[in-house]
Coordinates of C-alpha atoms in Angstrom, one line a residue:
M1 CA -38.8 -2.5 -66.0
G2 CA -35.5 -3.5 -67.6
L3 CA -33.4 -4.7 -64.6
S4 CA -30.6 -7.1 -65.4
I5 CA -29.6 -10.3 -63.7
F6 CA -26.2 -8.7 -63.3
E7 CA -27.6 -5.8 -61.4
L8 CA -29.1 -8.1 -58.8
F9 CA -26.2 -10.5 -58.7
K10 CA -23.0 -8.5 -58.3
I11 CA -19.6 -9.9 -57.6
G12 CA -18.1 -8.0 -54.7
V13 CA -16.6 -8.2 -51.2
G14 CA -18.1 -8.4 -47.7
P15 CA -19.5 -7.7 -45.3
S16 CA -22.4 -5.6 -46.7
S17 CA -23.7 -4.7 -50.1
S18 CA -25.4 -1.5 -48.8
H19 CA -22.6 -0.5 -46.4
T20 CA -19.5 -1.8 -48.2
V21 CA -20.1 -2.5 -51.9
G22 CA -22.5 0.5 -52.3
P23 CA -20.2 3.1 -50.6
M24 CA -17.2 1.8 -52.6
L25 CA -19.2 2.2 -55.9
A26 CA -20.3 5.7 -54.7
A27 CA -16.6 6.6 -54.3
N28 CA -16.0 5.2 -57.8
R29 CA -18.8 7.4 -59.2
F30 CA -17.3 10.5 -57.3
L31 CA -13.9 9.9 -59.0
A32 CA -15.6 9.6 -62.4
E33 CA -17.4 12.9 -61.8
L34 CA -14.2 14.7 -60.7
S35 CA -12.4 13.4 -63.8
E36 CA -15.2 14.5 -66.1
K37 CA -15.1 18.0 -64.6
Q38 CA -11.3 18.0 -64.9
L39 CA -10.8 18.8 -61.3
M40 CA -8.2 16.1 -60.3
N41 CA -5.2 18.3 -60.5
Q42 CA -6.8 21.1 -58.4
I43 CA -7.7 18.9 -55.4
A44 CA -5.9 19.5 -52.1
S45 CA -8.1 17.5 -49.7
V46 CA -11.1 15.2 -49.7
R47 CA -13.8 14.8 -47.1
I48 CA -16.2 11.9 -46.3
D49 CA -19.3 12.4 -44.3
L50 CA -21.4 9.3 -43.4
F51 CA -25.0 9.7 -42.2
G52 CA -27.9 7.5 -41.0
S53 CA -27.3 3.8 -41.0
L54 CA -24.0 4.3 -42.7
A55 CA -22.9 6.1 -39.6
M56 CA -24.7 4.0 -37.0
T57 CA -23.3 0.7 -38.2
G58 CA -20.6 1.9 -40.5
S59 CA -17.6 0.8 -38.5
G60 CA -18.9 -2.8 -38.1
H61 CA -19.8 -2.9 -41.8
A62 CA -16.4 -1.5 -43.0
T63 CA -18.1 1.5 -44.6
D64 CA -15.2 3.8 -43.9
T65 CA -12.6 1.5 -45.4
A66 CA -14.8 0.7 -48.4
V67 CA -15.1 4.4 -49.2
L68 CA -11.3 4.9 -48.9
L69 CA -10.6 1.9 -51.1
G70 CA -13.1 3.2 -53.6
L71 CA -11.4 6.6 -53.7
L72 CA -8.1 4.8 -54.3
G73 CA -9.8 3.5 -57.4
E74 CA -10.5 -0.1 -56.2
Q75 CA -13.7 -1.6 -57.5
P76 CA -15.8 -4.3 -55.6
D77 CA -15.7 -6.9 -58.3
R78 CA -11.9 -6.6 -58.9
L79 CA -10.6 -5.9 -55.4
D80 CA -8.3 -8.5 -53.9
P81 CA -9.4 -8.6 -50.3
D82 CA -6.0 -9.9 -49.2
K83 CA -4.3 -6.7 -50.5
A84 CA -6.8 -4.2 -48.9
P85 CA -5.0 -4.0 -45.5
A86 CA -1.7 -3.0 -47.0
L87 CA -3.4 -0.3 -49.1
L88 CA -5.1 1.1 -46.1
K89 CA -1.9 1.0 -44.0
T90 CA 0.0 3.0 -46.6
L91 CA -2.8 5.6 -46.7
A92 CA -2.7 5.9 -42.9
D93 CA 1.1 6.1 -42.6
S94 CA 1.5 8.6 -45.4
G95 CA -1.2 11.1 -44.5
Q96 CA -2.4 11.3 -48.0
I97 CA -4.7 9.4 -50.3
L98 CA -4.0 8.7 -54.0
L99 CA -7.3 9.5 -55.7
A100 CA -7.9 7.0 -58.5
G101 CA -4.5 5.6 -57.6
Q102 CA -2.5 8.5 -59.0
Y103 CA -3.5 11.9 -57.6
P104 CA -2.0 12.5 -54.0
V105 CA -4.1 14.7 -51.7
A106 CA -4.0 15.2 -48.0
F107 CA -6.0 12.8 -45.9
F108 CA -6.1 12.2 -42.1
K109 CA -9.0 9.9 -41.1
E110 CA -9.7 11.7 -37.9
Q111 CA -10.0 15.0 -39.7
H112 CA -11.5 14.1 -43.1
L113 CA -13.9 11.2 -42.3
K114 CA -16.8 11.8 -40.0
F115 CA -19.6 9.6 -38.7
H116 CA -22.7 11.7 -38.1
F117 CA -24.5 9.6 -35.5
G118 CA -28.2 10.4 -35.3
Q119 CA -28.3 12.5 -38.4
S120 CA -29.7 11.5 -41.8
L121 CA -29.7 12.9 -45.3
P122 CA -33.3 13.3 -46.6
A123 CA -33.6 10.8 -49.4
H124 CA -32.6 7.5 -47.7
P125 CA -31.2 6.1 -44.4
N126 CA -27.9 5.1 -46.1
G127 CA -26.6 8.5 -47.1
M128 CA -23.1 9.9 -47.5
T129 CA -21.5 13.2 -48.7
L130 CA -18.2 13.3 -50.6
S131 CA -16.5 16.6 -51.2
V132 CA -13.1 18.0 -52.3
K133 CA -11.4 21.3 -51.6
D134 CA -8.7 23.2 -53.4
H135 CA -5.5 24.6 -51.9
A136 CA -7.3 27.8 -50.8
G137 CA -9.8 25.7 -48.8
M138 CA -12.7 26.3 -51.2
V139 CA -15.1 23.5 -52.0
L140 CA -14.4 22.4 -55.6
Y141 CA -17.2 19.8 -55.8
S142 CA -19.6 17.9 -53.5
N143 CA -22.3 15.4 -54.0
N144 CA -24.6 13.2 -51.9
Y145 CA -24.9 9.5 -52.5
Y146 CA -27.4 7.0 -51.3
S147 CA -26.7 3.3 -51.0
V148 CA -30.2 1.9 -51.5
G149 CA -29.5 -1.8 -51.0
G150 CA -27.9 -4.6 -53.0
G151 CA -25.0 -2.4 -54.1
F152 CA -27.4 0.1 -55.9
V153 CA -26.3 3.7 -55.6
L154 CA -28.1 6.9 -56.4
D155 CA -26.8 10.5 -56.3
E156 CA -28.7 13.4 -54.9
Q157 CA -30.4 14.3 -58.1
E158 CA -31.4 10.8 -58.9
A159 CA -32.7 10.2 -55.4
S160 CA -34.7 13.5 -55.2
T161 CA -36.3 13.0 -58.6
K162 CA -36.8 9.2 -58.1
A163 CA -34.7 8.8 -61.3
D164 CA -33.3 5.4 -60.5
A165 CA -31.7 4.5 -63.8
T166 CA -32.0 0.8 -63.0
L167 CA -35.8 1.1 -62.8
A168 CA -36.2 3.3 -65.8
P169 CA -38.1 1.9 -68.8
R170 CA -35.8 0.0 -71.2
T171 CA -36.8 -1.5 -74.5
I172 CA -37.1 -5.2 -73.8
P173 CA -39.2 -7.8 -75.5
Y174 CA -41.1 -8.9 -72.3
P175 CA -41.5 -6.1 -69.9
F176 CA -43.1 -6.7 -66.5
D177 CA -43.6 -4.5 -63.4
N178 CA -45.3 -7.0 -61.1
A179 CA -45.9 -10.7 -60.7
A180 CA -49.3 -10.6 -62.4
E181 CA -47.7 -9.1 -65.5
L182 CA -44.8 -11.6 -65.3
L183 CA -47.2 -14.5 -65.3
Q184 CA -49.2 -12.9 -68.1
R185 CA -46.1 -12.5 -70.3
C186 CA -45.2 -16.1 -69.7
Q187 CA -48.7 -17.2 -70.8
E188 CA -48.7 -15.0 -73.9
S189 CA -45.2 -16.0 -75.0
N190 CA -45.3 -19.6 -73.9
L191 CA -42.0 -19.1 -72.2
T192 CA -40.9 -20.0 -68.7
I193 CA -40.0 -17.3 -66.3
A194 CA -36.3 -18.1 -66.8
G195 CA -36.7 -18.1 -70.6
L196 CA -38.5 -14.8 -70.5
V197 CA -35.7 -13.2 -68.3
M198 CA -33.0 -14.6 -70.5
A199 CA -34.7 -13.2 -73.6
N200 CA -34.7 -9.8 -72.0
E201 CA -31.1 -10.2 -70.9
H202 CA -30.0 -11.0 -74.5
H203 CA -31.8 -7.9 -75.6
L204 CA -30.0 -5.8 -73.0
A205 CA -26.7 -7.3 -74.2
R206 CA -24.8 -6.6 -71.0
H207 CA -22.3 -9.4 -71.9
Q208 CA -21.3 -11.1 -75.1
N209 CA -22.0 -14.6 -73.7
I210 CA -24.9 -14.2 -71.2
E211 CA -25.1 -17.9 -70.3
Q212 CA -21.4 -18.0 -69.5
E213 CA -21.6 -14.9 -67.3
V214 CA -24.6 -16.4 -65.4
L215 CA -22.6 -19.5 -64.8
R216 CA -19.7 -17.3 -63.6
I217 CA -22.1 -16.0 -60.8
W218 CA -22.5 -19.6 -59.6
E219 CA -18.7 -20.2 -60.0
V220 CA -18.0 -17.4 -57.6
M221 CA -20.7 -18.6 -55.2
E222 CA -19.2 -22.1 -55.2
Q223 CA -15.7 -20.8 -54.7
C224 CA -17.0 -18.9 -51.7
I225 CA -18.6 -22.0 -50.2
D226 CA -15.4 -24.0 -50.7
R227 CA -13.2 -21.3 -49.1
G228 CA -15.6 -20.9 -46.2
C229 CA -15.5 -24.7 -45.6
S230 CA -11.7 -24.6 -45.5
Q231 CA -11.1 -21.7 -43.1
D232 CA -11.3 -21.7 -39.3
G233 CA -10.5 -19.3 -36.5
V234 CA -12.4 -16.3 -35.1
L235 CA -14.3 -13.6 -37.1
P236 CA -13.0 -10.1 -36.8
G237 CA -14.8 -7.2 -35.1
G238 CA -14.7 -8.0 -31.4
L239 CA -17.6 -10.4 -30.9
N240 CA -15.2 -13.3 -30.9
V241 CA -17.5 -15.4 -33.0
A242 CA -15.8 -18.7 -34.0
R243 CA -16.2 -19.9 -37.6
R244 CA -18.3 -23.0 -37.7
A245 CA -18.4 -24.1 -41.3
H246 CA -15.0 -25.8 -41.3
D247 CA -15.8 -28.0 -38.3
L248 CA -19.3 -28.8 -39.5
Y249 CA -17.9 -29.7 -42.9
Q250 CA -15.4 -32.1 -41.3
K251 CA -18.1 -33.7 -39.2
L252 CA -20.4 -34.2 -42.2
L253 CA -17.5 -35.8 -44.2
N254 CA -16.5 -38.1 -41.4
R255 CA -19.9 -39.2 -40.2
E256 CA -20.3 -43.0 -39.9
D257 CA -23.4 -44.5 -41.5
H258 CA -25.0 -45.2 -38.2
Q259 CA -24.7 -41.5 -37.3
K260 CA -26.6 -40.3 -40.4
D261 CA -30.3 -39.5 -40.4
Q262 CA -33.0 -38.4 -42.8
L263 CA -32.4 -34.8 -42.0
E264 CA -28.7 -34.7 -42.8
L265 CA -29.4 -32.7 -46.0
M266 CA -30.5 -29.8 -43.7
D267 CA -27.0 -29.9 -42.2
W268 CA -25.4 -29.6 -45.6
V269 CA -27.7 -26.7 -46.6
S270 CA -26.8 -24.9 -43.3
L271 CA -23.2 -25.6 -44.0
F272 CA -23.3 -23.9 -47.4
A273 CA -25.0 -20.9 -46.0
L274 CA -22.6 -20.6 -43.0
A275 CA -19.6 -20.9 -45.3
V276 CA -20.7 -18.1 -47.5
N277 CA -21.6 -15.7 -44.7
E278 CA -18.5 -16.4 -42.7
E279 CA -16.6 -15.4 -45.8
N280 CA -18.7 -12.3 -46.1
A281 CA -18.0 -11.4 -42.4
V282 CA -14.3 -11.4 -43.0
G283 CA -14.6 -9.2 -46.2
G284 CA -14.1 -12.1 -48.6
R285 CA -15.4 -12.3 -52.2
V286 CA -19.1 -12.9 -52.4
V287 CA -22.0 -12.4 -54.7
T288 CA -24.8 -10.0 -53.6
A289 CA -27.8 -12.2 -53.7
P290 CA -29.6 -9.8 -53.6
T291 CA -27.5 -8.3 -50.7
N292 CA -24.3 -9.4 -48.9
G293 CA -26.1 -9.8 -45.5
A294 CA -28.3 -12.4 -47.2
A295 CA -25.6 -13.7 -49.6
G296 CA -25.7 -17.3 -48.3
V297 CA -29.3 -18.1 -48.9
I298 CA -29.3 -18.5 -52.7
P299 CA -25.9 -20.2 -52.9
A300 CA -27.0 -22.7 -50.2
V301 CA -30.2 -23.6 -52.1
L302 CA -28.4 -23.7 -55.4
A303 CA -25.7 -25.9 -54.0
Y304 CA -28.4 -28.2 -52.6
Y305 CA -29.7 -28.5 -56.2
V306 CA -26.3 -29.0 -57.8
R307 CA -25.1 -31.6 -55.3
F308 CA -28.2 -33.4 -54.2
V309 CA -30.7 -33.3 -57.1
E310 CA -29.8 -36.0 -59.6
C311 CA -31.1 -34.2 -62.7
S312 CA -29.0 -31.0 -62.0
D313 CA -27.0 -29.6 -64.8
Q314 CA -25.6 -26.3 -66.1
Q315 CA -28.9 -25.3 -67.8
G316 CA -30.6 -25.9 -64.5
I317 CA -28.2 -23.5 -62.8
I318 CA -29.0 -20.8 -65.4
T319 CA -32.7 -21.5 -65.0
F320 CA -32.4 -21.2 -61.2
I321 CA -30.5 -17.9 -61.3
A322 CA -32.7 -16.3 -64.0
T323 CA -35.9 -17.3 -62.2
A324 CA -34.5 -16.0 -58.9
A325 CA -33.5 -12.7 -60.6
A326 CA -37.0 -12.2 -61.9
I327 CA -38.4 -12.4 -58.4
G328 CA -35.7 -10.1 -57.0
M329 CA -36.6 -7.6 -59.7
L330 CA -40.1 -7.4 -58.4
Y331 CA -39.0 -6.6 -54.9
K332 CA -36.5 -4.0 -56.1
K333 CA -39.2 -2.4 -58.2
N334 CA -42.1 -2.5 -55.8
A335 CA -40.7 -2.6 -52.3
S336 CA -37.0 -2.6 -51.2
I337 CA -34.0 -4.9 -50.7
S338 CA -32.5 -2.5 -48.1
A339 CA -32.5 -3.5 -44.5
A340 CA -32.0 0.2 -43.6
E341 CA -35.4 0.8 -45.3
V342 CA -37.5 -2.2 -44.4
G343 CA -35.5 -4.4 -42.0
C344 CA -34.1 -7.8 -42.6
Q345 CA -37.3 -9.0 -44.4
G346 CA -35.9 -7.0 -47.3
E347 CA -32.7 -9.1 -47.3
I348 CA -33.2 -12.6 -45.8
G349 CA -36.9 -12.5 -46.7
V350 CA -36.2 -11.5 -50.3
A351 CA -33.4 -14.0 -50.7
C352 CA -35.6 -16.7 -49.4
S353 CA -38.3 -15.8 -51.8
M354 CA -35.9 -15.7 -54.7
A355 CA -34.3 -19.0 -53.8
A356 CA -37.7 -20.7 -53.3
G357 CA -38.8 -19.6 -56.8
G358 CA -35.5 -20.7 -58.4
L359 CA -35.6 -24.1 -56.8
C360 CA -39.2 -24.6 -57.7
A361 CA -38.3 -23.8 -61.3
V362 CA -35.5 -26.4 -61.6
L363 CA -37.7 -29.0 -59.9
G364 CA -40.2 -28.7 -62.7
G365 CA -42.6 -26.1 -61.3
S366 CA -44.9 -24.1 -63.5
P367 CA -44.9 -20.3 -63.5
L368 CA -47.9 -20.4 -61.2
Q369 CA -46.1 -22.8 -58.8
I370 CA -42.9 -20.6 -58.9
E371 CA -44.9 -17.5 -58.0
N372 CA -46.5 -19.5 -55.2
A373 CA -43.1 -20.7 -53.9
A374 CA -41.8 -17.1 -53.9
E375 CA -44.9 -15.9 -52.1
I376 CA -44.5 -18.5 -49.4
G377 CA -40.8 -17.7 -49.0
M378 CA -41.6 -14.1 -48.1
E379 CA -44.8 -14.6 -46.2
H380 CA -43.0 -16.3 -43.4
N381 CA -40.3 -13.7 -43.2
L382 CA -42.6 -10.7 -42.9
G383 CA -41.6 -8.3 -40.1
L384 CA -38.1 -9.7 -39.8
T385 CA -36.0 -7.0 -38.2
C386 CA -32.3 -6.0 -38.8
D387 CA -30.6 -5.9 -35.4
P388 CA -26.9 -6.7 -35.9
I389 CA -25.0 -7.0 -32.6
G390 CA -22.2 -4.5 -32.6
G391 CA -23.2 -3.4 -36.1
L392 CA -21.4 -6.5 -37.4
V393 CA -22.8 -8.7 -40.1
Q394 CA -22.4 -11.8 -37.9
V395 CA -25.0 -12.2 -35.1
P396 CA -27.8 -13.0 -36.0
C397 CA -27.1 -12.5 -39.7
I398 CA -25.1 -15.7 -40.3
E399 CA -27.6 -18.1 -38.8
R400 CA -30.5 -16.2 -40.4
N401 CA -29.0 -17.3 -43.7
T402 CA -29.2 -20.9 -42.8
M403 CA -32.9 -20.4 -41.7
G404 CA -33.7 -18.6 -44.9
A405 CA -32.2 -21.4 -47.1
V406 CA -34.1 -24.1 -45.3
K407 CA -37.3 -22.1 -45.5
A408 CA -36.8 -21.6 -49.2
I409 CA -36.5 -25.4 -49.8
N410 CA -39.6 -26.0 -47.8
A411 CA -41.5 -23.2 -49.7
A412 CA -40.5 -24.7 -53.1
R413 CA -41.7 -28.2 -52.0
L414 CA -45.0 -26.9 -50.6
A415 CA -45.6 -25.0 -53.9
L416 CA -44.8 -28.1 -56.0
S417 CA -47.3 -30.2 -54.0
G418 CA -50.1 -27.9 -55.2
T419 CA -51.4 -26.6 -58.5
G420 CA -50.2 -23.1 -58.2
E421 CA -53.6 -21.8 -57.1
H422 CA -53.3 -19.9 -53.8
R423 CA -55.1 -17.2 -51.8
V424 CA -52.2 -14.7 -51.3
S425 CA -50.4 -13.5 -54.4
L426 CA -46.8 -12.6 -54.6
D427 CA -47.8 -9.0 -55.4
D428 CA -49.9 -9.0 -52.2
V429 CA -47.0 -10.2 -50.1
I430 CA -44.5 -7.7 -51.7
E431 CA -46.9 -4.8 -51.0
T432 CA -47.4 -6.1 -47.4
M433 CA -43.6 -6.3 -46.9
R434 CA -43.3 -2.7 -48.1
Q435 CA -46.0 -1.5 -45.8
T436 CA -44.5 -3.5 -42.9
G437 CA -41.2 -1.8 -43.5
L438 CA -42.7 1.6 -43.4
D439 CA -44.4 0.8 -40.1
M440 CA -41.3 -0.7 -38.6
Q441 CA -39.5 1.5 -36.0
D442 CA -36.1 2.8 -37.2
K443 CA -34.2 1.1 -34.4
Y444 CA -35.0 -2.2 -36.1
K445 CA -33.5 -1.1 -39.4
E446 CA -29.8 -1.7 -39.4
T447 CA -29.0 0.9 -36.7
A448 CA -27.9 -1.6 -34.0
M449 CA -30.2 0.4 -31.6
G450 CA -32.8 -2.3 -31.0
G451 CA -33.5 -6.0 -30.7
L452 CA -30.6 -8.3 -30.2
A453 CA -28.2 -5.5 -30.7
V454 CA -29.1 -3.9 -27.4
N455 CA -30.1 -7.0 -25.4
V456 CA -26.9 -9.0 -26.0
V457 CA -23.8 -7.5 -24.3
M458 CA -20.6 -7.4 -26.4
C459 CA -17.6 -8.9 -24.6

């Protein structure tokens, strides 16, 4: 397996990696295919068909607007969220869309964008079809795309042949397909998990300065925390959920000494997670870690390390992210990071597991202890459902990030108190998570048809 750190940690926009970032990237791919086939000048209209979970919770996850922005040529890592409303208004007012920002074709949302509720494409619950017609009304080109979690996208051929390019064998010095192999590689090479991942990353050569790009991931996370702490008001979407991070931040800053207690660090960790996921809920700039719905867990735990652990430094940040990435790669390879496939255990659970391993590493844990921490982080998230009220990434998603972050810290500390020897392996718990996801009813997989989504009335 030759997954990259930068495939798991993507800079993008909220509120969802699978429902926002993925569909936007799918639209980008569609544009590239149209250009490659030299069809741009022949197109009279474009059609968007959303299926499965992309239909059931697409409105609350901004799937429709993400696809439109992607067809305009906007990319998740470069989009200015503040400019998106004006772009969409121009599109709606003009009755046409500028494909790739320069080719005008007819587009009326009511006619050319359809949510197919209760219908799914065969390969994955997050399916969509993009097609274009010529002036005679004939289909020029059409393709299916699947947003398989964490901003990863497959087209119909890739999905039907299981040809996920991100999981294809790549020549790297230290390949591993499961946790047992990862530990074996560390023992054979005398490298840490982070050292092994970074060696692979340098071989993949995704960037000229790998370390600087890893630190940029943290920089964007930290900016997201800071912005989330400075904003107040009500989150969009109709649930009337008030932003809490700003008020909590002010309370923590202004606490008198006699008001403080030994658990105040938990409040700070919760604050960091709240700040990130409130920014995610408003469509702000976040890092998939490994998804947007769980984007607050890893930044919260990493912020805990940076701000409250005395020995923290830039190398520690790199070690944390590289170690967390290694664990995320195992879930991506052997289970799923898509809530539409396995429920929220594949998002909050995976993020908790990754964060626990990363924190254990920077606190001096051995590879065995890191693997133990990651296992604990998932073991106590098994079976977690995805049941967003109103299809919005707000309730219970935002608070679940605070819980995931606190669990991750606890898991790391538990692992550090032992030798690394333990009864349940990380590979065991990943396989259990996969099986649990297969057994889980579809209504608990990001459809807003079960759990809190149907037992809490929107008002």
